[in-house]
Coordinates of C-alpha atoms in Angstrom, one line a residue:
Chain A
M1 CA 0.0 0.0 0.0
S2 CA 1.3 3.4 -0.9
A3 CA 2.0 5.8 1.9
E4 CA -0.4 8.5 2.0
V5 CA 0.6 11.6 3.8
P6 CA -2.2 12.4 6.3
E7 CA -3.5 15.8 6.1
A8 CA -1.4 17.6 8.6
A9 CA -2.7 20.4 10.8
S10 CA -6.3 19.3 10.7
A11 CA -8.6 21.4 12.9
E12 CA -9.9 18.4 14.8
E13 CA -7.1 16.6 16.6
Q14 CA -9.1 13.4 17.0
K15 CA -9.7 13.1 13.4
S16 CA -6.0 13.3 12.6
E17 CA -5.3 10.9 15.4
H18 CA -7.8 8.5 13.8
N19 CA -6.2 9.0 10.5
L20 CA -2.8 8.1 12.0
L21 CA -4.3 5.0 13.7
F22 CA -5.9 3.9 10.5
W23 CA -2.5 4.3 8.9
F24 CA -0.6 2.2 11.2
M25 CA -3.3 -0.4 11.3
Q26 CA -3.4 -0.8 7.5
P27 CA -0.4 -3.2 7.2
L28 CA -1.7 -5.1 10.2
I29 CA -5.1 -5.5 8.7
V30 CA -3.5 -6.7 5.5
N31 CA -1.4 -9.3 7.3
S32 CA -4.4 -10.8 9.1
L33 CA -6.4 -10.8 5.9
E34 CA -3.6 -12.8 4.3
E35 CA -3.5 -15.2 7.3
M36 CA -7.3 -15.6 7.0
E37 CA -6.9 -16.4 3.4
D38 CA -4.3 -19.1 4.2
K39 CA -6.7 -20.6 6.7
V40 CA -9.5 -20.5 4.2
T41 CA -7.5 -22.3 1.5
S42 CA -6.4 -25.1 3.8
P43 CA -9.5 -26.9 5.1
E44 CA -7.3 -28.7 7.6
K45 CA -6.2 -25.4 9.2
A46 CA -9.8 -24.1 9.2
E47 CA -10.8 -27.2 11.1
E48 CA -7.9 -26.7 13.5
A49 CA -9.1 -23.1 14.1
K50 CA -12.6 -24.4 14.8
L51 CA -11.2 -27.0 17.3
K52 CA -9.1 -24.4 19.1
A53 CA -12.1 -22.1 19.3
R54 CA -14.1 -24.8 21.1
Y55 CA -11.3 -26.1 23.2
P56 CA -8.9 -23.3 23.9
H57 CA -6.9 -25.4 26.5
L58 CA -6.2 -28.2 24.0
G59 CA -2.5 -29.1 24.3
Q60 CA -0.1 -28.1 21.6
K61 CA 1.2 -31.6 20.8
P62 CA -1.6 -33.9 20.0
G63 CA 0.6 -36.9 19.4
G64 CA 2.4 -36.3 22.6
S65 CA 2.8 -38.4 25.7
D66 CA -0.6 -37.9 27.2
F67 CA -2.5 -38.9 24.1
L68 CA -0.3 -42.0 23.5
R69 CA -0.4 -43.1 27.1
K70 CA -4.1 -43.0 27.1
R71 CA -4.0 -45.3 24.0
L72 CA -1.7 -47.7 25.8
Q73 CA -4.0 -47.9 28.7
K74 CA -7.2 -48.9 26.9
G75 CA -9.6 -51.1 28.7
Q76 CA -12.0 -50.5 31.5
K77 CA -10.4 -50.3 34.9
Y78 CA -12.0 -52.0 37.8
F79 CA -11.3 -51.5 41.5
D80 CA -10.4 -55.2 41.9
S81 CA -11.2 -58.6 40.7
G82 CA -14.3 -58.7 42.9
D83 CA -15.6 -55.6 41.3
Y84 CA -14.9 -57.1 37.9
N85 CA -16.7 -60.3 38.7
M86 CA -19.7 -58.4 40.0
A87 CA -19.9 -56.4 36.9
K88 CA -19.7 -59.5 34.7
A89 CA -22.5 -61.2 36.7
K90 CA -24.7 -58.2 36.2
M91 CA -24.1 -58.2 32.5
K92 CA -24.8 -61.9 32.2
N93 CA -28.1 -61.5 34.0
K94 CA -29.1 -58.8 31.5
Q95 CA -28.0 -60.6 28.4
L96 CA -29.3 -64.1 28.8
P97 CA -33.1 -64.4 28.7
A98 CA -34.4 -64.9 32.2
A99 CA -34.3 -68.7 32.6
A100 CA -37.9 -69.4 33.4
P101 CA -37.8 -71.9 36.3
D102 CA -39.0 -75.2 34.9
K103 CA -42.4 -75.9 36.3
T104 CA -41.7 -79.6 36.1
E105 CA -39.0 -79.4 38.7
V106 CA -38.6 -82.7 40.4
T107 CA -37.9 -82.2 44.1
G108 CA -39.0 -83.8 47.3
D109 CA -40.6 -87.0 46.0
H110 CA -37.6 -89.0 45.0
I111 CA -33.9 -88.7 44.2
P112 CA -33.9 -87.3 40.6
T113 CA -32.1 -89.3 37.9
P114 CA -30.2 -87.6 35.1
Q115 CA -33.3 -88.1 32.8
D116 CA -35.5 -86.1 35.2
L117 CA -33.3 -83.0 35.3
P118 CA -34.0 -80.2 32.9
Q119 CA -31.5 -79.8 30.0
R120 CA -28.6 -77.5 30.9
K121 CA -28.7 -74.4 28.8
P122 CA -25.5 -73.9 26.8
S123 CA -23.8 -70.9 28.4
L124 CA -22.3 -69.6 25.1
V125 CA -24.4 -67.7 22.7
T126 CA -23.7 -68.6 19.1
S127 CA -22.7 -65.9 16.7
K128 CA -25.6 -64.5 14.6
L129 CA -23.3 -64.9 11.5
A130 CA -23.7 -68.7 11.9
G131 CA -27.5 -68.4 12.3
Chain B
Q1 CA 0.2 -37.3 -7.0
I2 CA -0.4 -40.3 -9.2
G3 CA -3.7 -41.9 -9.1
S4 CA -5.7 -39.4 -7.1
L5 CA -9.4 -39.3 -7.6
G6 CA -10.2 -38.1 -11.1
G7 CA -13.8 -39.1 -11.2
G8 CA -13.1 -42.1 -13.4
C9 CA -15.5 -44.9 -12.8
M10 CA -14.5 -48.5 -12.8
S11 CA -17.8 -50.1 -13.8
G12 CA -18.9 -50.6 -17.4
G13 CA -17.1 -51.2 -20.5
G14 CA -14.0 -53.1 -21.5
N15 CA -12.3 -55.4 -18.9
D16 CA -13.7 -53.5 -15.9
I17 CA -15.1 -55.6 -13.2
Q18 CA -18.8 -55.4 -12.4
W19 CA -19.5 -56.3 -8.8
C20 CA -22.7 -58.2 -7.9
F21 CA -24.2 -59.0 -4.5
S22 CA -23.9 -62.6 -3.6
Q23 CA -24.7 -63.1 0.1
V24 CA -25.1 -61.4 3.4
K25 CA -24.6 -63.0 6.8
G26 CA -25.8 -61.8 10.2
A27 CA -28.8 -60.4 11.9
V28 CA -31.1 -57.9 10.2
D29 CA -32.1 -55.9 13.3
D30 CA -30.7 -52.5 13.9
D31 CA -30.0 -53.0 17.5
V32 CA -26.5 -54.4 17.4
A33 CA -25.3 -56.4 20.4
E34 CA -21.7 -55.5 21.1
A35 CA -20.5 -59.1 20.9
D36 CA -21.7 -59.3 17.3
I37 CA -19.4 -56.5 16.1
I38 CA -17.1 -58.0 13.5
S39 CA -13.5 -57.3 14.2
T40 CA -11.6 -59.3 11.6
V41 CA -12.1 -61.0 8.2
E42 CA -9.7 -63.3 6.5
F43 CA -9.7 -65.8 3.5
N44 CA -7.4 -68.8 3.8
H45 CA -4.7 -69.4 1.2
S46 CA -6.9 -71.2 -1.2
G47 CA -9.9 -69.0 -0.7
E48 CA -12.1 -71.9 0.1
L49 CA -12.5 -70.8 3.7
L50 CA -13.4 -67.4 5.1
A51 CA -13.0 -66.7 8.8
T52 CA -14.5 -63.9 10.8
G53 CA -13.8 -62.9 14.4
D54 CA -16.0 -60.7 16.5
K55 CA -16.0 -58.6 19.7
G56 CA -17.5 -61.5 21.6
G57 CA -14.4 -63.6 21.0
R58 CA -16.1 -66.0 18.6
V59 CA -14.8 -67.2 15.3
V60 CA -17.1 -68.2 12.4
I61 CA -15.7 -70.0 9.4
F62 CA -17.5 -70.2 6.1
Q63 CA -16.7 -72.7 3.3
Q64 CA -17.1 -72.1 -0.4
E65 CA -19.6 -74.5 -2.0
Q66 CA -17.7 -76.9 -4.1
E67 CA -20.5 -78.5 -6.2
N68 CA -21.5 -75.4 -8.1
K69 CA -17.9 -74.1 -8.4
I70 CA -18.0 -74.6 -12.2
Q71 CA -21.2 -72.7 -12.6
S72 CA -20.1 -69.1 -12.3
H73 CA -23.2 -67.6 -10.7
S74 CA -22.8 -69.8 -7.6
R75 CA -19.1 -69.3 -7.4
G76 CA -19.4 -67.0 -4.4
E77 CA -21.6 -69.0 -2.2
Y78 CA -20.2 -69.5 1.3
N79 CA -21.9 -71.4 4.0
V80 CA -21.1 -71.9 7.7
Y81 CA -18.5 -74.6 8.2
S82 CA -17.5 -74.2 11.8
T83 CA -18.0 -71.8 14.7
F84 CA -16.3 -71.7 18.1
Q85 CA -15.5 -69.5 21.1
S86 CA -11.8 -68.6 20.6
H87 CA -11.2 -66.2 23.5
E88 CA -13.0 -65.4 26.7
P89 CA -12.8 -62.2 28.7
E90 CA -10.2 -62.2 31.4
F91 CA -9.1 -60.0 34.2
D92 CA -5.6 -58.6 34.6
Y93 CA -5.2 -58.7 38.3
L94 CA -2.0 -56.7 38.3
K95 CA -3.5 -53.7 36.6
S96 CA -7.2 -54.2 37.5
L97 CA -8.0 -54.0 33.8
E98 CA -10.4 -56.1 31.8
I99 CA -8.8 -58.0 28.9
E100 CA -11.2 -58.0 26.1
E101 CA -12.1 -61.2 24.3
K102 CA -12.4 -59.3 21.0
I103 CA -10.6 -61.1 18.2
N104 CA -8.1 -58.6 16.8
K105 CA -6.7 -60.7 14.0
I106 CA -7.0 -64.1 12.4
R107 CA -4.3 -65.5 10.2
W108 CA -4.5 -68.9 8.4
L109 CA -1.6 -71.3 8.1
P110 CA -1.0 -72.8 4.7
Q111 CA -2.6 -76.3 4.6
K112 CA -0.2 -79.1 5.2
N113 CA -2.6 -82.1 5.8
A114 CA -6.3 -82.8 6.0
A115 CA -6.8 -80.4 8.9
Q116 CA -6.9 -76.5 8.7
F117 CA -5.0 -74.4 11.2
L118 CA -5.4 -70.7 12.1
L119 CA -4.0 -68.3 14.6
S120 CA -6.4 -66.0 16.4
T121 CA -5.5 -63.3 18.9
N122 CA -7.1 -60.9 21.3
D123 CA -5.2 -58.1 23.1
K124 CA -3.0 -60.5 25.1
T125 CA -3.1 -64.1 24.0
I126 CA -2.6 -65.9 20.6
K127 CA -4.1 -69.3 20.0
L128 CA -3.5 -71.9 17.4
W129 CA -6.7 -73.7 16.4
K130 CA -7.0 -76.9 14.5
I131 CA -10.1 -77.4 12.5
S132 CA -10.7 -81.0 11.4
E133 CA -13.4 -82.9 9.8
R134 CA -14.9 -86.1 11.0
D135 CA -17.1 -88.0 8.6
K136 CA -17.0 -91.6 9.8
R137 CA -17.3 -93.3 13.2
P138 CA -16.5 -96.7 14.5
E139 CA -19.5 -99.1 14.9
G140 CA -19.9 -102.7 16.0
Y141 CA -17.9 -102.8 19.3
N142 CA -18.1 -106.1 21.1
L143 CA -18.1 -104.7 24.7
K144 CA -20.1 -101.5 24.1
E145 CA -23.7 -100.9 22.9
E146 CA -24.3 -98.4 20.2
D147 CA -25.4 -95.8 22.8
G148 CA -22.2 -96.2 24.8
R149 CA -23.3 -98.3 27.7
Y150 CA -21.1 -101.2 28.5
R151 CA -22.2 -104.7 27.9
D152 CA -21.8 -107.4 30.4
P153 CA -19.0 -109.5 29.1
T154 CA -20.7 -112.7 30.1
T155 CA -23.5 -112.0 27.6
V156 CA -21.1 -111.9 24.7
T157 CA -21.6 -115.0 22.6
T158 CA -20.1 -114.0 19.2
L159 CA -17.3 -111.7 18.2
R160 CA -17.4 -109.1 15.4
V161 CA -14.9 -106.7 13.9
P162 CA -15.8 -103.1 14.5
V163 CA -15.9 -101.1 11.2
F164 CA -16.0 -97.4 10.3
R165 CA -19.3 -96.3 8.9
P166 CA -20.0 -92.9 7.3
M167 CA -21.7 -90.3 9.5
D168 CA -22.9 -86.7 9.0
L169 CA -20.0 -84.4 8.6
M170 CA -18.8 -82.9 11.9
V171 CA -16.3 -80.1 12.0
E172 CA -14.3 -79.8 15.2
A173 CA -12.2 -77.0 16.4
S174 CA -9.7 -77.5 19.1
P175 CA -7.0 -75.3 20.5
R176 CA -3.6 -76.8 19.9
R177 CA -1.3 -74.1 21.3
I178 CA -1.8 -71.1 23.5
F179 CA 0.8 -68.4 23.3
A180 CA 0.3 -66.3 26.4
N181 CA 2.0 -63.8 28.7
A182 CA 4.4 -62.3 26.2
H183 CA 2.7 -58.9 25.7
T184 CA 2.4 -56.1 28.2
Y185 CA 0.6 -53.9 25.7
H186 CA -2.2 -54.6 23.3
I187 CA -1.6 -57.0 20.4
N188 CA -2.5 -55.3 17.1
S189 CA -1.0 -57.7 14.5
I190 CA 0.1 -61.3 14.0
S191 CA 1.9 -62.5 10.8
I192 CA 3.0 -65.9 9.8
N193 CA 6.5 -66.2 8.3
S194 CA 7.1 -67.6 4.9
D195 CA 9.1 -70.4 6.6
Y196 CA 5.8 -71.6 8.0
E197 CA 7.5 -72.3 11.3
T198 CA 7.6 -69.0 13.0
Y199 CA 5.3 -66.0 13.3
L200 CA 5.4 -62.5 14.8
S201 CA 3.0 -60.8 17.2
A202 CA 3.1 -57.0 17.6
D203 CA 1.8 -54.8 20.3
D204 CA 2.0 -51.0 20.8
L205 CA 5.6 -51.0 21.8
R206 CA 7.1 -54.5 21.1
I207 CA 7.3 -57.2 18.5
N208 CA 7.9 -60.8 19.4
L209 CA 8.9 -63.8 17.4
W210 CA 7.4 -67.2 18.1
H211 CA 7.9 -70.8 16.9
L212 CA 4.5 -72.4 16.2
E213 CA 5.5 -75.5 18.2
I214 CA 6.8 -73.6 21.3
T215 CA 4.6 -71.8 23.7
D216 CA 6.8 -71.2 26.6
R217 CA 9.4 -69.0 24.9
S218 CA 9.2 -66.0 22.6
F219 CA 12.0 -63.8 21.3
N220 CA 11.6 -60.0 21.4
I221 CA 12.8 -58.6 18.1
V222 CA 11.6 -55.0 18.3
D223 CA 11.3 -52.8 21.4
I224 CA 10.5 -49.1 21.1
K225 CA 9.6 -48.5 24.7
P226 CA 11.6 -45.5 25.9
A227 CA 13.4 -45.7 29.2
N228 CA 11.3 -42.8 30.4
M229 CA 7.6 -43.1 29.3
E230 CA 7.3 -39.4 29.3
E231 CA 9.4 -39.4 26.2
L232 CA 7.0 -41.7 24.3
T233 CA 6.3 -40.2 20.9
E234 CA 5.1 -43.0 18.7
V235 CA 3.6 -46.5 18.9
I236 CA 3.6 -49.5 16.6
T237 CA 0.3 -49.8 14.7
A238 CA 0.8 -52.8 12.5
A239 CA 3.4 -55.4 11.5
E240 CA 3.8 -58.0 8.7
F241 CA 6.3 -60.5 7.5
H242 CA 7.5 -60.3 3.9
P243 CA 5.7 -62.9 1.8
N244 CA 8.9 -64.4 0.4
S245 CA 11.9 -63.3 2.4
C246 CA 11.7 -65.1 5.8
N247 CA 14.2 -62.6 7.3
T248 CA 12.3 -59.5 6.5
F249 CA 9.4 -57.8 8.2
V250 CA 7.9 -54.3 8.4
Y251 CA 6.1 -52.3 11.1
S252 CA 4.2 -49.1 10.8
S253 CA 3.9 -46.3 13.4
S254 CA 1.4 -43.8 14.6
K255 CA 3.6 -41.1 13.1
G256 CA 3.1 -42.4 9.5
T257 CA 6.5 -44.2 9.1
I258 CA 7.2 -47.7 8.1
R259 CA 10.3 -49.5 9.1
L260 CA 11.7 -52.5 7.3
C261 CA 13.8 -54.8 9.4
D262 CA 16.2 -57.6 8.6
M263 CA 16.5 -60.3 11.2
R264 CA 19.9 -61.3 9.9
A265 CA 21.3 -58.0 11.0
S266 CA 20.9 -58.4 14.7
A267 CA 18.9 -60.3 17.3
L268 CA 17.1 -57.1 18.4
C269 CA 15.9 -55.2 15.3
D270 CA 15.7 -51.8 16.9
R271 CA 17.7 -50.3 14.0
H272 CA 15.8 -50.4 10.8
S273 CA 17.2 -51.4 7.5
K274 CA 14.9 -49.1 5.6
L275 CA 12.7 -46.2 6.8
F276 CA 9.8 -45.3 4.6
E277 CA 8.4 -41.8 5.2
E278 CA 6.8 -39.3 2.9
P279 CA 8.2 -35.8 3.6
E280 CA 5.6 -33.4 4.9
D281 CA 5.2 -29.8 3.8
P282 CA 5.7 -28.0 7.1
S283 CA 3.4 -25.1 6.1
N284 CA 0.6 -27.6 5.8
R285 CA 1.1 -28.9 9.3
S286 CA -1.9 -28.7 11.6
F287 CA -3.1 -30.2 14.9
F288 CA -4.6 -33.1 12.9
S289 CA -1.6 -33.8 10.8
E290 CA 0.0 -36.5 13.0
I291 CA -3.3 -38.1 13.9
I292 CA -4.4 -38.6 10.3
S293 CA -0.9 -39.7 9.2
S294 CA -1.1 -42.6 11.7
I295 CA -1.0 -45.8 9.7
S296 CA -3.8 -48.2 10.6
D297 CA -2.8 -51.1 8.3
V298 CA 0.2 -52.3 6.3
K299 CA 0.0 -55.1 3.7
F300 CA 2.7 -56.5 1.4
S301 CA 1.6 -57.2 -2.2
H302 CA 1.5 -60.9 -3.1
S303 CA 4.6 -60.3 -5.2
G304 CA 6.5 -58.9 -2.3
R305 CA 7.8 -56.0 -4.4
Y306 CA 5.3 -53.4 -3.0
M307 CA 3.6 -52.7 0.3
M308 CA 0.4 -50.7 0.9
T309 CA -0.4 -48.5 3.9
R310 CA -3.7 -47.0 5.0
D311 CA -3.8 -43.8 6.9
Y312 CA -7.0 -41.9 7.8
L313 CA -7.7 -40.3 4.4
S314 CA -5.6 -42.2 1.9
V315 CA -4.0 -45.5 0.7
K316 CA -0.4 -45.4 -0.3
I317 CA 1.6 -47.9 -2.3
W318 CA 5.3 -48.1 -1.6
D319 CA 8.0 -49.6 -3.7
L320 CA 10.3 -51.4 -1.3
N321 CA 13.2 -50.0 -3.3
M322 CA 12.2 -46.4 -2.7
E323 CA 12.0 -45.0 0.9
N324 CA 11.5 -41.3 0.4
R325 CA 8.0 -41.4 -1.0
P326 CA 5.2 -43.7 -2.0
V327 CA 4.9 -44.5 -5.7
E328 CA 1.1 -44.2 -5.7
T329 CA -1.4 -42.4 -3.5
Y330 CA -5.1 -42.9 -3.6
Q331 CA -7.6 -40.6 -1.8
V332 CA -10.2 -42.6 0.0
H333 CA -12.5 -39.8 1.3
E334 CA -10.7 -36.5 0.8
Y335 CA -14.0 -34.7 1.5
L336 CA -13.5 -35.5 5.2
R337 CA -10.6 -33.1 5.5
S338 CA -13.0 -30.3 6.1
K339 CA -14.8 -32.3 8.8
L340 CA -11.8 -33.1 10.9
C341 CA -12.9 -31.0 13.8
S342 CA -16.2 -33.0 14.3
L343 CA -14.5 -36.3 13.5
Y344 CA -12.0 -35.6 16.3
E345 CA -14.9 -34.8 18.7
N346 CA -16.8 -38.0 17.9
D347 CA -13.5 -40.0 17.9
C348 CA -14.0 -41.2 14.3
I349 CA -10.6 -39.7 13.4
F350 CA -9.2 -42.7 15.4
D351 CA -11.0 -45.4 13.4
K352 CA -8.6 -48.0 12.1
F353 CA -9.4 -48.9 8.5
E354 CA -7.7 -51.9 6.9
C355 CA -6.8 -52.4 3.3
C356 CA -6.2 -55.4 1.0
W357 CA -4.8 -56.4 -2.4
N358 CA -6.5 -58.5 -5.0
G359 CA -4.8 -61.7 -6.1
S360 CA -2.9 -60.2 -9.0
D361 CA -1.9 -57.0 -7.0
S362 CA -3.6 -54.9 -9.7
V363 CA -6.5 -53.6 -7.5
V364 CA -6.6 -52.4 -3.9
M365 CA -9.6 -52.1 -1.7
T366 CA -10.4 -50.3 1.6
G367 CA -13.5 -49.3 3.6
S368 CA -15.0 -45.9 4.4
Y369 CA -18.2 -44.6 6.2
N370 CA -21.9 -44.9 5.3
N371 CA -21.1 -48.6 4.6
F372 CA -19.2 -47.5 1.5
F373 CA -16.0 -49.2 0.3
R374 CA -13.6 -48.1 -2.3
M375 CA -11.5 -49.9 -4.9
F376 CA -8.6 -48.5 -6.9
D377 CA -7.3 -50.0 -10.1
R378 CA -3.6 -49.4 -10.2
N379 CA -3.3 -50.0 -14.0
T380 CA -6.3 -47.9 -15.3
K381 CA -6.1 -45.4 -12.4
R382 CA -9.8 -45.6 -12.1
D383 CA -11.6 -46.0 -8.8
I384 CA -15.1 -46.9 -7.7
T385 CA -17.2 -46.5 -4.6
L386 CA -19.7 -49.2 -3.7
E387 CA -22.1 -49.7 -0.8
A388 CA -22.7 -52.7 1.3
S389 CA -26.4 -52.6 1.9
R390 CA -29.3 -55.0 2.1
E391 CA -31.1 -52.8 -0.4
N392 CA -29.0 -54.2 -3.2
N393 CA -30.1 -57.6 -2.1
K394 CA -30.8 -59.5 -5.3
P395 CA -28.1 -61.9 -6.3
R396 CA -26.5 -61.1 -9.7
T397 CA -27.7 -57.5 -9.7
V398 CA -24.8 -55.3 -10.5
L399 CA -23.9 -52.9 -7.7
K400 CA -24.4 -49.2 -8.6
P401 CA -21.4 -47.0 -8.0
R402 CA -21.9 -44.3 -5.3
K403 CA -20.7 -40.8 -5.3
V404 CA -20.3 -38.4 -2.4
C405 CA -20.8 -34.7 -3.1
A406 CA -18.2 -32.7 -1.2
S407 CA -19.7 -29.3 -1.6
G408 CA -22.0 -27.3 -3.8
K409 CA -24.8 -28.6 -5.9
R410 CA -25.6 -32.2 -5.2
K411 CA -26.5 -34.1 -8.3
K412 CA -29.2 -36.7 -8.3
D413 CA -28.1 -40.0 -6.7
E414 CA -25.2 -38.3 -5.0
I415 CA -25.0 -38.2 -1.2
S416 CA -23.8 -35.1 0.6
V417 CA -21.0 -35.4 3.2
D418 CA -23.3 -34.2 5.9
S419 CA -25.7 -37.1 5.3
L420 CA -23.1 -39.7 5.7
D421 CA -23.7 -42.1 8.6
F422 CA -20.4 -42.2 10.5
N423 CA -21.6 -45.1 12.6
K424 CA -21.7 -47.3 9.6
K425 CA -18.0 -48.0 9.1
I426 CA -16.4 -50.6 7.0
L427 CA -13.1 -51.3 8.7
H428 CA -12.5 -54.9 7.5
T429 CA -12.4 -56.2 4.0
A430 CA -10.8 -59.2 2.3
W431 CA -10.2 -60.3 -1.2
H432 CA -10.2 -63.9 -2.3
P433 CA -6.6 -64.8 -3.2
K434 CA -7.4 -66.2 -6.6
E435 CA -10.9 -65.1 -7.7
N436 CA -12.9 -61.8 -7.8
I437 CA -14.8 -62.6 -4.7
I438 CA -14.7 -60.1 -1.8
A439 CA -15.8 -60.2 1.8
V440 CA -16.9 -56.8 3.3
A441 CA -17.8 -56.5 7.0
T442 CA -20.2 -53.8 8.1
T443 CA -20.7 -53.4 11.9
N444 CA -22.4 -56.8 12.4
N445 CA -23.0 -58.2 8.9
L446 CA -20.7 -59.9 6.4
Y447 CA -21.3 -59.2 2.7
I448 CA -20.0 -61.3 -0.1
F449 CA -19.7 -59.9 -3.5
Q450 CA -18.5 -61.5 -6.7
D451 CA -17.8 -60.2 -10.2
K452 CA -20.4 -60.6 -12.9
V453 CA -19.4 -63.1 -15.6
N454 CA -21.0 -62.3 -18.9

């Protein structure tokens, strides 16, 4: 931009001050326009700007230690093995259909033989791909 | 950039392949149980068997129907051959962490006798499974009745020779070896060596070499764990043995590099023989650069001359003789580059897509979102996008190519980027080693497609 000499000795001081300010801001405005253009042409950088706007405290190095260490430690953590087994038991109760107690239960009259007992349900559920 | 998307379409005309729907396996309902999520798909060396592994630790093996093999339209029919529970969930007492039963990888051994063998692995344990057929059983024992009850020897008046009689085919799977306790971190790859005696297993920081017969010993061949974990900058994402050179293997990293190692050079292959890395334009670097450059899969070509890598947005073909850049780059879904912010927020940016070669190394395939998958023909430089959907359900109907509209006016039959379903991801695909039959896994369904023979 060519240097324009501001009209010196203007009656209103403010106006000349404003002119001066406008002056010095010009190159700065041009610079940020160029930067904005860069961001616009690179979609990746535009996305980065979006992310930084949403999460201003996001660390500078995404591939750094914290990120990788989180990856190394994948898997649900439990307090101890008892906690784990309780969680598993809860899940099993939810997944398997509630085994309706067989009304033909043989108890009390005589010692049941293998033929009298209800068929044991297979504990594994077959994959639906094989269905 | 050679081979980038030019809008050329693969179907129609000349020698181009036309893909047809053949079969779909799995439940129809939309409510997907976690255990049913397919986590790996692999053809065996002849292509006769197709194995899948799922999040529930189960393996299902399909077999190609032999009778109609000559009739082209039934060539692609696969039916259930065997299914078994490979891995169970476990608890790591030391770290109070659950060890998932999810099958990360299945690799077939080449067939040596009547039985079939495969390796299946979860995060911590690799198992060698023997799958064998039984089609006859002994009958006519002297001391046993047919139902198994023992006969009173005093009632035996005559003797007979027991014989084998045919029975309904029974396929049995039994675990022959269990390779455990060798990995502190999570196993991402297994690869059988061309010597057919050894194999490697890779986790985030280490690679181990095993002998298929020996379960109580494993050799560590790569260790990238820093002395101080604060200095950790990259992890191993995939590893594979060279198809012909039994001393050579490669491993890829989360920083987009591939290292080729020669086991003859030293016992611990921490120093690579070759380092494959594409130089990056520093002015293009962004927060996402490293994440999207992370390689999710590496596969050697059948010839052994090339290797293919998959990162978040592209597929790259490398000539083993040239380390400084890939020889071919194919954009899988470049339109996602302007969506990286939301893909980071919903974690999709960390999805690990796999890739595969066709039998002649002329076409490569990989998955995308919205149940789309892409194929790139290396010779014609044409590419195609297809969809795995039950709507194209009629066998022998040619699949219609799909197109994603990145911006601007959406043409008829195009789908806009914002309408893509990011929950429908195709991470696992496999190509029959000899024929144009492909297996494509959506979240919980397995699709089989074959080429149309005119």
